[in-house]
Coordinates of C-alpha atoms in Angstrom, one line a residue:
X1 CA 57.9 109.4 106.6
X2 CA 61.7 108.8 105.9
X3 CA 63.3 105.6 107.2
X4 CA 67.0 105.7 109.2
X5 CA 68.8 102.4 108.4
X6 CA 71.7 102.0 111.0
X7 CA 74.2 99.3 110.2
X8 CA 76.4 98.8 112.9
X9 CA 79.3 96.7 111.9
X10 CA 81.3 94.5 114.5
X11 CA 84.7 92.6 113.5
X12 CA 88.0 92.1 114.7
X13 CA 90.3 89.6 112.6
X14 CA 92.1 86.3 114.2
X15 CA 94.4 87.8 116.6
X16 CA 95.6 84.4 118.1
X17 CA 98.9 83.1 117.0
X18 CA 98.8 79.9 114.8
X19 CA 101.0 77.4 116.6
X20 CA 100.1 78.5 120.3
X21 CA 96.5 79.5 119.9
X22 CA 97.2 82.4 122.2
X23 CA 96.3 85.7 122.2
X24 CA 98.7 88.3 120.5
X25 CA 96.7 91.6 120.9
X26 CA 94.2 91.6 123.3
X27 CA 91.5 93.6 121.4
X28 CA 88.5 91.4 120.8
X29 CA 88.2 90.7 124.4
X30 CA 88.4 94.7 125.5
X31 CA 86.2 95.4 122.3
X32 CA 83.7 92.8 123.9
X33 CA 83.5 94.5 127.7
X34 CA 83.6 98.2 126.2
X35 CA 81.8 98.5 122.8
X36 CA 79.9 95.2 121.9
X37 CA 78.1 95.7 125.5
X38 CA 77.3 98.9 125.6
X39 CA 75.7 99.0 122.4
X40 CA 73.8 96.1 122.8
X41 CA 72.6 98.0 126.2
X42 CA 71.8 101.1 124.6
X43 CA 69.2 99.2 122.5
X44 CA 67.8 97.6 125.4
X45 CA 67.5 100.7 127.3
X46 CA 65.2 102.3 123.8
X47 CA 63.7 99.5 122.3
X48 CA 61.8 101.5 119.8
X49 CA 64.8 101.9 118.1
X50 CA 65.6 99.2 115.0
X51 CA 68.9 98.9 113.2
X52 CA 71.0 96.1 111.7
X53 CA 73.9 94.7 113.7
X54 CA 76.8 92.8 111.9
X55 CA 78.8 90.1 113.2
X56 CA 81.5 88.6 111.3
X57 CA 82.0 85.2 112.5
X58 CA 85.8 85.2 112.9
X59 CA 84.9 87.7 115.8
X60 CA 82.2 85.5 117.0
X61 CA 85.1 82.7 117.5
X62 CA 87.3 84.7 119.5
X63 CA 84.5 85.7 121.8
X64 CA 83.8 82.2 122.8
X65 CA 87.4 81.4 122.7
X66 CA 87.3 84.1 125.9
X67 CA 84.3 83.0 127.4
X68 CA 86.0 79.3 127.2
X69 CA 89.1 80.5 129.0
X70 CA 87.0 82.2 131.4
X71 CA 85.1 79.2 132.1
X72 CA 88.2 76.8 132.6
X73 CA 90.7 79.1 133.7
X74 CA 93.0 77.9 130.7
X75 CA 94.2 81.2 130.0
X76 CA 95.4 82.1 126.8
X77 CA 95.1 85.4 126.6
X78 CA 98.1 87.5 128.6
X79 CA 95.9 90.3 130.1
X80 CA 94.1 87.7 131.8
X81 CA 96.8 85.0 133.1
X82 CA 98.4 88.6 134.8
X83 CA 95.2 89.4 135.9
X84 CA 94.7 86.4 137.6
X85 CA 98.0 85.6 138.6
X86 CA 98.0 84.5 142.8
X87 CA 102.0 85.9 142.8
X88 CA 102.3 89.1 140.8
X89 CA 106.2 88.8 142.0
X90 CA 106.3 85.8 140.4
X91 CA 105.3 87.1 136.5
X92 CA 107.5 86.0 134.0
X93 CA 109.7 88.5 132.3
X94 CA 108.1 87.9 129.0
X95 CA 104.4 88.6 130.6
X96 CA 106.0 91.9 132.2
X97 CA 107.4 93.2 129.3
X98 CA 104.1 92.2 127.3
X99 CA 101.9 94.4 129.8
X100 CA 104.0 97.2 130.1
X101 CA 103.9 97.4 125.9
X102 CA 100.3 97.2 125.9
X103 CA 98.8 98.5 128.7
X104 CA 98.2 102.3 127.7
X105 CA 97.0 101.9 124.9
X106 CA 94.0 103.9 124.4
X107 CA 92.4 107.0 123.3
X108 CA 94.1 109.2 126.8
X109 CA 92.4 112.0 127.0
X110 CA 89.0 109.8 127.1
X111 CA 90.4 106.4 128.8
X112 CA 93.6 107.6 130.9
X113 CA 93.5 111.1 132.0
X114 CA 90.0 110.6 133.9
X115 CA 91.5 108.2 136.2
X116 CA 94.2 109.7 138.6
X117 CA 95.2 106.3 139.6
X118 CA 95.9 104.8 136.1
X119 CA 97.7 108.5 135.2
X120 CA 99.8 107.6 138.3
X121 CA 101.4 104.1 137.0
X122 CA 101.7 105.7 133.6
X123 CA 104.1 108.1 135.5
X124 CA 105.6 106.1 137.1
X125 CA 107.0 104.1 134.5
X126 CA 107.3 107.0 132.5
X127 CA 109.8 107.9 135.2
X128 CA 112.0 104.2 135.6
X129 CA 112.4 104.3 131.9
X130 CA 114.5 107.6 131.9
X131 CA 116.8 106.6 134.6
X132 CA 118.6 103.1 132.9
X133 CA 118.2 99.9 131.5
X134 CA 117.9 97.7 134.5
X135 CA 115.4 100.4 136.8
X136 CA 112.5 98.4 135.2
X137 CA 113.3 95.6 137.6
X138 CA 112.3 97.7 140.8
X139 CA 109.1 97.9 139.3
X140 CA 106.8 95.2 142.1
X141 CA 104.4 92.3 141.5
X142 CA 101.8 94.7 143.0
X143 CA 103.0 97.8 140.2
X144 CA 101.8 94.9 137.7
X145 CA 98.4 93.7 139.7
X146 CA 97.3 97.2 139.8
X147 CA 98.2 97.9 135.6
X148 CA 96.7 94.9 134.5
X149 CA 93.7 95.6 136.8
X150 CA 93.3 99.6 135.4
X151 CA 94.0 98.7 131.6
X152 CA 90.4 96.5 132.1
X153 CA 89.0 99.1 133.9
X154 CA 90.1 101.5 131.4
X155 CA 88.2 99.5 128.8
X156 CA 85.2 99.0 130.8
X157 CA 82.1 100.1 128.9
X158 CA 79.6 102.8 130.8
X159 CA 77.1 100.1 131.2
X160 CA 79.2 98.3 133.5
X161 CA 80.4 101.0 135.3
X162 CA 76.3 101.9 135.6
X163 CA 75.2 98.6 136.2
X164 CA 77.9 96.2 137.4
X165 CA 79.8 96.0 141.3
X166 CA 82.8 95.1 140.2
X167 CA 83.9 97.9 137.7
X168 CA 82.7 100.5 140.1
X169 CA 83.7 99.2 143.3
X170 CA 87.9 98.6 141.6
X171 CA 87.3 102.4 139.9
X172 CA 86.6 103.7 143.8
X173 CA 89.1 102.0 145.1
X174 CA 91.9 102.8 142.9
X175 CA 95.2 100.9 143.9
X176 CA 96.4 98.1 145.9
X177 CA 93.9 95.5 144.0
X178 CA 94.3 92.1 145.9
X179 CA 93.4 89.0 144.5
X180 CA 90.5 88.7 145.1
X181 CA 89.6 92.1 143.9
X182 CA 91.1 90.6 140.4
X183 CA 89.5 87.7 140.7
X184 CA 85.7 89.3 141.5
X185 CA 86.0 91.6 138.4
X186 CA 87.4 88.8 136.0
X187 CA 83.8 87.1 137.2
X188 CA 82.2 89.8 136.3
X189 CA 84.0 90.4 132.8
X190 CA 83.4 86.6 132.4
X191 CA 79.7 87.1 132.9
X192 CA 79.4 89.9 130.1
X193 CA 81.4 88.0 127.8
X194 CA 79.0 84.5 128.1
X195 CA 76.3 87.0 127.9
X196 CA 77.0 88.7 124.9
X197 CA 76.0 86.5 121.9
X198 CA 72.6 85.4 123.6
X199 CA 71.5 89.4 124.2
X200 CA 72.2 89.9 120.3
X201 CA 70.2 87.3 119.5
X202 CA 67.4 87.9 122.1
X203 CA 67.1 91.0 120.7
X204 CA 66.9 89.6 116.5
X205 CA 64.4 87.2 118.1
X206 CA 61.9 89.7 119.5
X207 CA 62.5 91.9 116.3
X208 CA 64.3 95.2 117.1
X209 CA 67.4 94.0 115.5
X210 CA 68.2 92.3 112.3
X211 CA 71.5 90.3 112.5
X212 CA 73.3 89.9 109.4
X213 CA 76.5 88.7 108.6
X214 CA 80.2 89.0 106.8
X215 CA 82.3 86.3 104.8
X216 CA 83.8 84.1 107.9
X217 CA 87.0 85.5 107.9
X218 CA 86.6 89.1 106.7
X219 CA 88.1 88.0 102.5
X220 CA 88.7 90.9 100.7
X221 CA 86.2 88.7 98.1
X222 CA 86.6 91.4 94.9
X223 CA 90.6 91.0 94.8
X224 CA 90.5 86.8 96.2
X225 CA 88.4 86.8 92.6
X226 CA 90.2 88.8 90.3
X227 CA 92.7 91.5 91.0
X228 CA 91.9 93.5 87.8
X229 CA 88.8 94.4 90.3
X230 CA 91.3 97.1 92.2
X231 CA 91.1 99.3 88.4
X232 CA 88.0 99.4 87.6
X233 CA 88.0 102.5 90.2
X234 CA 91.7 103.1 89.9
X235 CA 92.9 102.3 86.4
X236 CA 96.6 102.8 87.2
X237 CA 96.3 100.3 90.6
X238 CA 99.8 98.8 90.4
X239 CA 99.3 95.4 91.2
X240 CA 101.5 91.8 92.7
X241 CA 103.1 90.0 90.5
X242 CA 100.7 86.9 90.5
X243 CA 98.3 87.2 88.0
X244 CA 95.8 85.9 90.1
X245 CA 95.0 84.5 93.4
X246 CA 94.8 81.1 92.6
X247 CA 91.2 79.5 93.0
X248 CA 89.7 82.6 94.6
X249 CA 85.8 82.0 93.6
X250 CA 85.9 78.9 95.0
X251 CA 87.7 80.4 98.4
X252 CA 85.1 83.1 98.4
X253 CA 82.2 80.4 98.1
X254 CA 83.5 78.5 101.0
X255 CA 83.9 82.0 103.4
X256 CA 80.1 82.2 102.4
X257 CA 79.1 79.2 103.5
X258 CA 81.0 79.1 106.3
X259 CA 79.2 82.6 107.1
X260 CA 75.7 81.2 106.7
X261 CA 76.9 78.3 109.3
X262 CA 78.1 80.1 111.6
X263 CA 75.1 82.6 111.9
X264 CA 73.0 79.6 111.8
X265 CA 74.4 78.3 114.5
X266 CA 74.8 81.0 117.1
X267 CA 71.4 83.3 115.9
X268 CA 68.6 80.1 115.3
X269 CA 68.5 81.0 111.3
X270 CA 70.1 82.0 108.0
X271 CA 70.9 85.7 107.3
X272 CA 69.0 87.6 105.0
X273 CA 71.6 90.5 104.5
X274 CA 75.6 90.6 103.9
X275 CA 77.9 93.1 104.7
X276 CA 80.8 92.6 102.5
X277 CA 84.6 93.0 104.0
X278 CA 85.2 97.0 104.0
X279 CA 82.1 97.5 101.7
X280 CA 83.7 96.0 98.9
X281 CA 82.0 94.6 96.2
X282 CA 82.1 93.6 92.6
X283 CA 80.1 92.1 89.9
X284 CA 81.0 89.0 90.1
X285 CA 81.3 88.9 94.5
X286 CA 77.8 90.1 94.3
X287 CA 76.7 87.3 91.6
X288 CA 78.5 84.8 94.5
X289 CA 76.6 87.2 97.5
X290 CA 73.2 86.4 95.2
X291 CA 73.6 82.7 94.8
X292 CA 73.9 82.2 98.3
X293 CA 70.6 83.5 99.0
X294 CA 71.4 86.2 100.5
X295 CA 68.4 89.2 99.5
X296 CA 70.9 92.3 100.3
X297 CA 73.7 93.6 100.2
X298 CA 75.4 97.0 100.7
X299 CA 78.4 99.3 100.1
X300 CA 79.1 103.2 100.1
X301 CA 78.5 106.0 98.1
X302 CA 81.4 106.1 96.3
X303 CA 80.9 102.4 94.9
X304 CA 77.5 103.9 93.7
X305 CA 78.7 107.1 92.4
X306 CA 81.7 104.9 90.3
X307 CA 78.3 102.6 88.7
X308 CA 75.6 105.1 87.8
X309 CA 76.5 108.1 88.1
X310 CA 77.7 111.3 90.7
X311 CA 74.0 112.1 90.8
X312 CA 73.1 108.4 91.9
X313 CA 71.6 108.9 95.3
X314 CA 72.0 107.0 98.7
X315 CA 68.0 107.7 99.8
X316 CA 66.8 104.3 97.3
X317 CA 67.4 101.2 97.1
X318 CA 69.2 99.4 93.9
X319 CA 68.3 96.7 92.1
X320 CA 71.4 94.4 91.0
X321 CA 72.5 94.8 87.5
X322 CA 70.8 93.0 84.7
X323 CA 71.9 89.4 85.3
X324 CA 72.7 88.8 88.4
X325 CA 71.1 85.8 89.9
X326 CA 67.5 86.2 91.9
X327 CA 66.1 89.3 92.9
X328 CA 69.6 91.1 95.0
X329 CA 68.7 94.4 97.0
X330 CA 71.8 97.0 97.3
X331 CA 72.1 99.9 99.7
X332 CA 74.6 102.3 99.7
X333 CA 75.8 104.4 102.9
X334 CA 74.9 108.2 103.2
X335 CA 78.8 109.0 103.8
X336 CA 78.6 112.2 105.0
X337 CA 76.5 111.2 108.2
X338 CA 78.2 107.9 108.5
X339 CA 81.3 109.9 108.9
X340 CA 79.6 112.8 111.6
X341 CA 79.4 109.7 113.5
X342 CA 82.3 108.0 112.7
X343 CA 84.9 111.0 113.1
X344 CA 83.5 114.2 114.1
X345 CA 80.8 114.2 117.1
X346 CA 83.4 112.8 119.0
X347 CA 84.4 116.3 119.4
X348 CA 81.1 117.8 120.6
X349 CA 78.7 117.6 123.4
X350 CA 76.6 114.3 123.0
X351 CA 73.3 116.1 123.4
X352 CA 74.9 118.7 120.9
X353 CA 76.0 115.7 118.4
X354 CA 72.5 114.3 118.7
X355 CA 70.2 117.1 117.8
X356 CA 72.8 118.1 114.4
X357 CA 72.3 114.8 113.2
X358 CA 68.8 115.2 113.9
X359 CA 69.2 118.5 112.0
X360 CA 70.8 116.4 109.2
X361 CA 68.3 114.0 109.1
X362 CA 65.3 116.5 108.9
X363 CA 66.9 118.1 105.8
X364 CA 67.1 114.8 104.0
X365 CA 63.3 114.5 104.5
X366 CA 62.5 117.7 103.7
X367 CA 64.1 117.1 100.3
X368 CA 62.1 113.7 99.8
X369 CA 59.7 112.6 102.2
X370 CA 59.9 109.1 101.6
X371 CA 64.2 109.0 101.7
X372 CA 65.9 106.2 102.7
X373 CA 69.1 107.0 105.2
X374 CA 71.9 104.6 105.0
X375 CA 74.3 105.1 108.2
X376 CA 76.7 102.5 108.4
X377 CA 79.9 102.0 110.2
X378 CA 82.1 100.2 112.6
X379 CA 80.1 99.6 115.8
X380 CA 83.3 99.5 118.2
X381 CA 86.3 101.5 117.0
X382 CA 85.0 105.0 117.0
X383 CA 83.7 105.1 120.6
X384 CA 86.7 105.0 122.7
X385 CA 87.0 108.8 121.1
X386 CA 84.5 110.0 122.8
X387 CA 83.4 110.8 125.8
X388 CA 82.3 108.2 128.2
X389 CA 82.2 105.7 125.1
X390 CA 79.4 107.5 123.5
X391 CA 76.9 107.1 126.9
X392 CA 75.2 110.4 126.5
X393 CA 75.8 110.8 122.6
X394 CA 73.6 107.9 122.1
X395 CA 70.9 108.4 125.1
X396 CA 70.0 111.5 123.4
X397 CA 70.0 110.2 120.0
X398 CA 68.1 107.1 120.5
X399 CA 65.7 109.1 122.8
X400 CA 64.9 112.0 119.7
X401 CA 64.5 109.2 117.7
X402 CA 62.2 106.9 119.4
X403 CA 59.9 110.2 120.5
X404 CA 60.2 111.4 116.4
X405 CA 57.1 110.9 114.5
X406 CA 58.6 112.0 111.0
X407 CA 62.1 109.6 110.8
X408 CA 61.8 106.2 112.4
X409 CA 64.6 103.7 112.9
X410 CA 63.9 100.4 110.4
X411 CA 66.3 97.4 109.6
X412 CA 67.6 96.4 106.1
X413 CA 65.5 93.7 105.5
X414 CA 62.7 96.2 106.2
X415 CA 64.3 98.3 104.1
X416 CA 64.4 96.7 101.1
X417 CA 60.3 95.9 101.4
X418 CA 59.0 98.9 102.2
X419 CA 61.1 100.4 99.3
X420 CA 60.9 97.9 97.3
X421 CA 58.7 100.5 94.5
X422 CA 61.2 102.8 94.9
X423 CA 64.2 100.5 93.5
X424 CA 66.4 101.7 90.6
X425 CA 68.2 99.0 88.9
X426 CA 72.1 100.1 88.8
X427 CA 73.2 100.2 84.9
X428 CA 76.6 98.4 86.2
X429 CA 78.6 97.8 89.3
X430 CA 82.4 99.2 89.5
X431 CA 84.4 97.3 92.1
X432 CA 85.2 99.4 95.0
X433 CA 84.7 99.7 98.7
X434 CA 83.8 101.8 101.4
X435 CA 87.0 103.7 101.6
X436 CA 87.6 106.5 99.1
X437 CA 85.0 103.8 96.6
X438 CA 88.4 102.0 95.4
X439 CA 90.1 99.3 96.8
X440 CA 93.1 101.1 97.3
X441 CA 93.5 100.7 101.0
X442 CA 94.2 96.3 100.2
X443 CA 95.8 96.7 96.5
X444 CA 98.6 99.0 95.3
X445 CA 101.1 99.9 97.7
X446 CA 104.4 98.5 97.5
X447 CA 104.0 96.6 100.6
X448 CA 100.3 95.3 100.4
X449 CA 101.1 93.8 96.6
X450 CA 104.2 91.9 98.2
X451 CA 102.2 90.5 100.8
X452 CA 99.6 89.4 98.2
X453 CA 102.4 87.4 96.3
X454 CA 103.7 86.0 99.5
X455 CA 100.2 84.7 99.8
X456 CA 99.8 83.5 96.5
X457 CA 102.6 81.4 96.5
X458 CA 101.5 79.6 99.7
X459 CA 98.3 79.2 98.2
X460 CA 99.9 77.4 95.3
X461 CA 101.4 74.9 97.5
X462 CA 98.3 74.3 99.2
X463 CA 96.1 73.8 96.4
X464 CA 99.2 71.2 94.9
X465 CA 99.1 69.3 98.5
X466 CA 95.0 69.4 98.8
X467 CA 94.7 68.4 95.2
X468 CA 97.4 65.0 96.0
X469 CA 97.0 62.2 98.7
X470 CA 99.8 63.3 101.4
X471 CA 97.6 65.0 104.2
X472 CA 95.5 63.6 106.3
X473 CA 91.7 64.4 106.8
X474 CA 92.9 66.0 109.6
X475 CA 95.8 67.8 108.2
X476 CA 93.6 69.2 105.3
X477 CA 91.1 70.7 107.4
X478 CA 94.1 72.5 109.2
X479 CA 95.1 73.6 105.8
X480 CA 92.1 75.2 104.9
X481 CA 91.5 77.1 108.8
X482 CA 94.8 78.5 108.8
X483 CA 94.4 79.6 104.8
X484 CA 91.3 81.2 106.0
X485 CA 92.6 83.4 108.3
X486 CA 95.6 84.1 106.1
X487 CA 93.2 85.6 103.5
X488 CA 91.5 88.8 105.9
X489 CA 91.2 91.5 104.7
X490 CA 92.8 92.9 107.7
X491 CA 96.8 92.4 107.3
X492 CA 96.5 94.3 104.2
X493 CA 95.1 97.2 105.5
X494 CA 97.9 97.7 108.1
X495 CA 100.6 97.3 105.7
X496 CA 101.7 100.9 104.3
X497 CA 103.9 103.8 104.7
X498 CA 100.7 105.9 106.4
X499 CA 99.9 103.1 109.8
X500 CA 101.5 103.8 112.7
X501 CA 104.9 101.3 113.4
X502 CA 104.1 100.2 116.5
X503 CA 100.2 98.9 114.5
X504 CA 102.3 97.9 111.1
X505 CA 104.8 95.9 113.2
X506 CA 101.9 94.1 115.0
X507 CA 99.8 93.0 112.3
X508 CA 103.0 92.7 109.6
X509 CA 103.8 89.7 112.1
X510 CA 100.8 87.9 113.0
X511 CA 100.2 87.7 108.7
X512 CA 103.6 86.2 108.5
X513 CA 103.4 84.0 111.2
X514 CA 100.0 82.2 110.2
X515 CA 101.9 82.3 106.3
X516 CA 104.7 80.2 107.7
X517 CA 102.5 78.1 110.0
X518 CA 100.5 77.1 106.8
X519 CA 103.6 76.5 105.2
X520 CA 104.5 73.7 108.0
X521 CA 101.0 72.2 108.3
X522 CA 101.8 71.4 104.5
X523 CA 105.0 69.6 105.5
X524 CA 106.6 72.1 103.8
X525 CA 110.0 74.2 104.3
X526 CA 109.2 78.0 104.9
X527 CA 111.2 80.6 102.6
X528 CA 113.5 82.9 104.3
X529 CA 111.6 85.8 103.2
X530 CA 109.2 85.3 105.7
X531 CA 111.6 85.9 108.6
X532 CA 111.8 90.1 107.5
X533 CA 109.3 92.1 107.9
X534 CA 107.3 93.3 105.0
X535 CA 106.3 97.1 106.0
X536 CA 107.2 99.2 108.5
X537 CA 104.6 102.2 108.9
X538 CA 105.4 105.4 109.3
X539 CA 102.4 107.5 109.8
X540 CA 100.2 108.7 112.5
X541 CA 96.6 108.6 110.8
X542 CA 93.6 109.8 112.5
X543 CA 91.4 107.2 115.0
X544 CA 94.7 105.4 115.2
X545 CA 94.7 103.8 111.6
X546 CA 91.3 101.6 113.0
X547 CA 88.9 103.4 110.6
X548 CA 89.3 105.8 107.6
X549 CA 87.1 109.0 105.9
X550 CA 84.8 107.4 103.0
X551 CA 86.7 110.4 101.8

């Protein structure tokens, strides 16, 4: 029998601005009623089916953040203080101008063009912008009620608009949303949002799942500890100026134990299994990754093909290199399926996407009838691509699966013990991730290596102020929060020539904002260089820049 190993992987980095603690891009809440619930629903509706589910605890944060503003009505997310607003006439230019920025944007021909009543305010403000500069004040309190109203429906998952009244009741009536119409579909939004966590870990309790977890804030960890890492893979990496980042094993050891925390905390009991930041590992991360007592860990196939081999195969699991610390388990993703899922069966009929993976799968086990398949990726970004958010694509693939007597679905952990004969020990381990098996995508450019030495520097000053007497208790835990978010992984890959502007403009900011707040929670003056951006973008890229090919 051949065992499927789904990881799905669920993270968005610290979108809330440093001094404000508001919400610049509303995507973990929209994420959270669209993606995070629906797939938790479609294991609940098959519960023979087991996979691994990832949370990264900076996501976990911002989901309680929403369920807190939900709760007290303290709103610090935009999208909801319109939502909610008694007086839509009475919006302040800055929350106008933020809505109609933000509010169509989505995948349209899945999340738009279904809806004749969202296609219609798209139109129509398609249609003020060409005429002048000051048409955009005819635009009513009620234009703005109804967008904010359709840009949550939009990102409704299909379980709600299956299972909840609100969603469907606002999708039937189209237009002229009252208040009370907002306010009965921000109840029920708040209700999926407090329920989210507790269904995860209902589910890791009664066994179907196995939660596992990232470094709290989503570290690039190889690079924070040496970034000579990014040419192992890529000899001719350029990289910043810095030599180093300054005191990165002991930054990576705290993201680690801040991880173990955190799922301790929210899921009743320590992780077994880490997924690194974007699959990236190294030999001395995954010394770090063993000494935490974690007993897996995984990347992609081109991080295995780099260490042992092009003829190194996905279907076993590895045992870590001689010398690493205990007894370290290391899968590595089957990147051809992970990608079907990922990028292509968007594009197909879901019963017709389900029964070629099947197809897929069959093949593997024809070939070895004991195979291990590795399918890991994002659980949230590629869904909006398809058609209603993957509904039917995973009915049918969860139904095969559970009915299938030759493939069943098993977790990591269970993984690495029914394999555990089976494990080849991996002669070394190259650095690299799970994009193109380099760490290219963080390390390199132009822009990415400037924003590493902007970072650097900051980090110098913090380790001189943390190392002194001058801060507080207080003041130092501040330090080290707001250096934590500074150091995702996230703000590097948006910076490049190949991200869109609008994205690269987005995140370019938010990275130099929390730079400059860390800056004045050291009492510090903040260099001028900070105040211009860093990249600009350029490029279109497939999935809108949110995932990329292992390839």
């Amino acid at each position: 029998m051949a065992d499927l190993a789904f990881l799905w992987h669920m993270h968005q980095p610290d979108y809330r601005h440093p001094e404000s603690g508001h919400f610049v891009l509303p995507w973990v809440l929209l994420h959270a009623i669209k993606d995070y619930s629906d797939m938790a629903c479609h294991l609940e509706r098959h519960p023979g089916i087991r996979c691994t589910v990832n949370f990264v605890p900076v996501l976990l944060d911002q989901i309680e953040d929403y369920c807190d503003q939900l709760a007290t009505r303290q709103w610090r997310d935009p999208l909801l203080r319109i939502a909610a607003h008694p007086e839509p006439d009475a919006l302040s230019a800055d929350d106008r101008d933020w809505l109609l920025d933000m509010a169509f944007r989505c995948h349209a021909p899945t999340m738009l063009e279904p809806f004749a009543p969202y296609r219609r305010l798209r139109d129509l403000l398609a249609f003020v912008k060409v005429q002048d500069a000051n048409t955009l004040s005819y635009l009513s309190g009620h234009y703005y009620a109804d967008l904010a109203t359709w840009f949550l429906l939009a990102w409704s998952g299909e379980s709600l608009r299956r299972d909840g009244r609100a969603v469907p009741e606002l999708m039937a009536k189209g237009d002229a949303f009252t208040l009370a119409d907002r306010e009965h579909l921000l109840a029920e939004l708040g209700d999926v949002l407090r329920n989210l966590i507790p269904r995860y870990r209902a589910l890791g309790e009664r066994g179907q799942i196995e939660l596992s977890c990232t470094p709290a804030n989503h570290p690039l960890a190889p690079l924070l500890i040496d970034f000579n890492a990014a040419r192992e893979a890529w000899p001719e990496s350029p990289l910043p100026s810095a030599p180093e980042y300054p005191g990165g094993r002991s930054r990576v050891e705290s993201h680690l134990a801040a991880a173990l925390a955190s799922h301790k905390q929210r899921f009743g009991k320590a992780p077994s299994g880490l997924w690194p930041a974007e699959g990236a590992l190294s030999a001395p991360f995954l010394n770090q990754i063993a000494d935490a007592g974690f007993h897996w860990t995984a990347s992609s196939h081109g991080v295995l093909k780099h260490s042992a081999g092009n003829q190194a195969p996905t279907t076993i699991p590895w045992q870590a290199p001689e010398g690493t610390p205990g007894d370290i388990t290391l899968f590595f993703r089957n990147e051809h399926l992970s990608d079907l899922i990922g990028f292509e069966y968007a594009n197909w009929h879901g019963r017709d996407a389900a029964q070629h993976f099947m197809t897929e799968l069959k093949a593997i086990h024809i070939r070895d009838n004991d195979a291990l398949i590795p399918v890991f990726l994002d659980g949230e970004n590629a869904w909006e691509y398809y058609p209603y958010n993957a509904w039917y694509f995973f009915s049918d693939l969860y139904g095969t699966l559970e009915k299938n007597t030759a493939i069943r679905t098993v977790t990591l952990s269970e993984a690495a013990n029914v394999h555990r004969t089976r494990r080849t020990r991996l002669p070394r381990l190259t650095a690299g991730s799970w994009v193109f098996g380099t760490l290219s995508t963080w390390l390199g450019n132009p822009d990415k290596n400037r924003a590493w030495d902007l970072l650097c520097d900051v980090k110098q000053c913090a380790d001189r102020a943390l190392q002194g007497n001058r801060l507080t208790a207080d003041e130092r835990s501040a330090v080290v929060q707001r250096l934590a978010v500074c150091e995702s992984s996230d703000w590097f890959w948006w910076l490049g020539d190949y991200n869109s502007p609008q994205s690269v403009a987005c995140f370019d900011s938010l990275f130099r904002e929390n730079i400059k707040s860390l800056y004045r929670l050291l009492h510090l003056p903040v260099p001028v260089s900070l105040d211009h951006p860093i990249s600009h973008g350029g490029g279109a890229p497939e999935s809108g820049g949110t995932m990329r090919r292992a390839t």
